[in-house]
Amino acid sequence: MAERISHTRLGDGQTLPPPRQQSGFLLALRQSFFNGWVSSIITLALLTMLAMTLPGLWSWAISDAIWSTQDSSVCRAASGACWAVIGEKHRVILFGTYPYDEHWRGALVVALVTGLAVLSAIPRFWSSALFVFWGLTTVLVTILMFGGVFGLPYVGTNKWGGLPLTMIVFMTSVVLGLPLAVVLALGRRSHMPVIRAVCVGIIEVVRGLPLISVLFMMIIILPLFLPTDLTIDKLLRALIGMVIFFAAYAAEVVRGGLQAIPTGQYDAAKALGLSYWPAMIKIILPQALRIVIPALMNDIIRAFKNTTFVSIIGIFDVLGATKASMRDVDWVRYSTEAYIFVALLFFVYCFAMSRYSQFIEKRLDSERER
Amino acid sequence: MTQALVQIDNLQKWYGDFHALRDVTLHVGAGEKVVICGPSGSGKSSLVRCINHLEPFQGGSINVAGVALKPTGTAIRDIRTLSSMVFQQFNLFPHLSVLDNLTLGPIYAMRKTADEAKAHAMQLLDRVRVADQADKYPGQLSGGQQQRVAIARALITDPQLLLFDEPTSSLDPEMVHEVLDVMIDLAQEGVTMVVVTHEMGFARAVGDLVVFMDAGEIVESAPPEQFFSAPASDRTQQFLAKLDLSV
Ligand SMILES: Nc1ncnc2c1ncn2[C@@H]1O[C@H](COP(=O)(O)OP(=O)(O)O)[C@@H](O)[C@H]1O
Ligand SMILES: [Mg+2]
């Protein structure tokens, strides 16, 4: 008879301490930067490059730089960067051609919009009250920018510019563009052929065009279709273009979310007797939008950078205003410094949004696991 | 002659070219329980979905409590108080609490006040024995609990007819009974039920009529004793033989 090989030994139930883990700064350093020879070579190459560029950068940007002066010849005498140009020109960069004495109004607009955007981003504050606040802010921003009431001098949109204008273009694109995107996405899935065709048409045409040509169409072609005595403000026309452009892209993102919702959810909604809009608003959209928030954040960040395109049709966003401010012959040599300043401004906003989108993605993931 | 609560006559349904329901005639009396069984793809879901107005149909007629359903599947709300449905995959709304899952229909489809809806919902959750889970989200509940919530949600419109489409098929075995018990309670309270299921114990306990479907048609129907002891058709016998193996 063959001997049985399968056997076991009963456990003795001891609790053992976990194995000691190596740690420490040097070990971490070695693992991150000198983990094998490829990694070591890359690290050394990068260190050499830094060693070659950093000293020059340091002396240009820091040690030889002029930080403040009202006299551009001081800068010309120095070999480093002329950061003084920002101190000299920051009002024009930030507010464009908006009347100098009224700049506080623009600053207030930027503070209001940024503050409320930050509040709206915090999940704890998510409630319908936010809609009321956004409504109020819109009214406030309109009053502040236009004036003409409460003793504020009137300022036409042709004088608007700089960061407040960038904010207005960005917020309008997103705040009006998102609902339009939802409508377009729902329309694209509609059972009614006419509605579907119109929505598909808008989405595909706009996605097939560069933003610049959408803006030019709004400025040049739109008036050809309208009665001659009806002139629409140039900024308003640009805003319409920006909203439609944002919505066309976001609509495809939203559609992806709608497709991810199981048909059982539609069945259950129907079985409860909910008609189309209540079913969409209460059941389908909350789930679909939650899925696509990270993807939408991408579009939203892009919308912020897309605001710079309006300068092409003669509306001075913060980048356009910077360019205009550099027409001053005394300072034109230092436009690099001015553009670096604007680039930092954009980076701060975009980086914040990017980090936020990572945060919200993690949060939504953990919610889904619940 | 007393009218049946559900009268399906010569029902025909196609998915494109595929003839899914072939001349189905089925009458269900008020308070009676009909159990539908049959192999996968035989058209059981299609039939109950047609009764619940979730699918259009192309021939014949469906009357529920004297109301003729439109073949196109429009005017859903009119029949909402007539029938309700419990799905195989529960189809609870994952982003809403258990309580909100129940109150949504009454508030948005039946124009009840939030307080009314909530009181009714709590009463129903108590009836299916999950009242203590009212504030949780569906994802935090076991499958058996979720399906019982789904049953409560189906009851909230005070339907005259309850439809079940394989309510225990996606449950772990140890949870099948808690759901069947709730269904048996409902049956004994006199609710009219059409139940697609392969739980033959349920059919024996409360069924008035067992219907066997195959390839889109009703092959056999009989009271449970007769259906199980002396199935008439070969196809039924084969089907039952396979069921006995797997149970
Ligand atoms: N939406 C649909 N489109 C096309 N074919 C379908 C659809 N739903 C069901 N069918 C087909 O109809 C037949 C019956 O399906 P169903 O009613 O779900 O059967 P059962 O519930 O008995 O398994 C199957 O062959 C299935 O493939
Ligand atoms: Mg089925």
XYZ file of C-alpha atoms in Angstrom, chain A residues 263-275 278 282-284 286-287 290 370, chain B residues 49 52 54 76-77 80 87 91-95 104-105 108-109 137 139-140 153 157:
42
model
C -30.318 50.518 -17.675
C -31.801 49.094 -14.475
C -31.721 52.619 -13.048
C -33.887 53.867 -15.914
C -36.222 50.885 -15.458
C -36.574 51.534 -11.745
C -37.260 55.230 -12.339
C -39.897 54.397 -14.927
C -41.413 51.715 -12.729
C -41.896 54.320 -9.997
C -43.823 56.471 -12.455
C -41.216 59.218 -12.683
C -41.419 61.103 -15.950
C -37.612 64.102 -12.570
C -33.100 63.038 -9.317
C -31.663 59.710 -10.435
C -29.588 59.634 -13.600
C -26.541 62.919 -9.989
C -24.893 59.558 -10.626
C -20.414 62.213 -10.072
C -19.120 52.961 0.954
C -41.809 44.065 -18.425
C -45.334 46.839 -16.192
C -41.485 49.070 -19.469
C -46.639 55.497 -17.868
C -47.904 57.511 -14.972
C -48.286 53.513 -11.914
C -36.049 43.450 -10.287
C -32.047 48.496 -9.059
C -31.962 50.618 -5.935
C -30.656 54.156 -6.416
C -27.129 53.962 -4.976
C -26.740 57.703 -4.397
C -38.773 59.656 -4.346
C -41.692 58.117 -6.244
C -42.106 63.379 -7.557
C -44.601 61.136 -9.326
C -27.125 53.765 1.608
C -24.270 49.805 -0.836
C -24.030 49.374 2.943
C -40.163 50.605 -2.728
C -47.318 53.307 -4.835
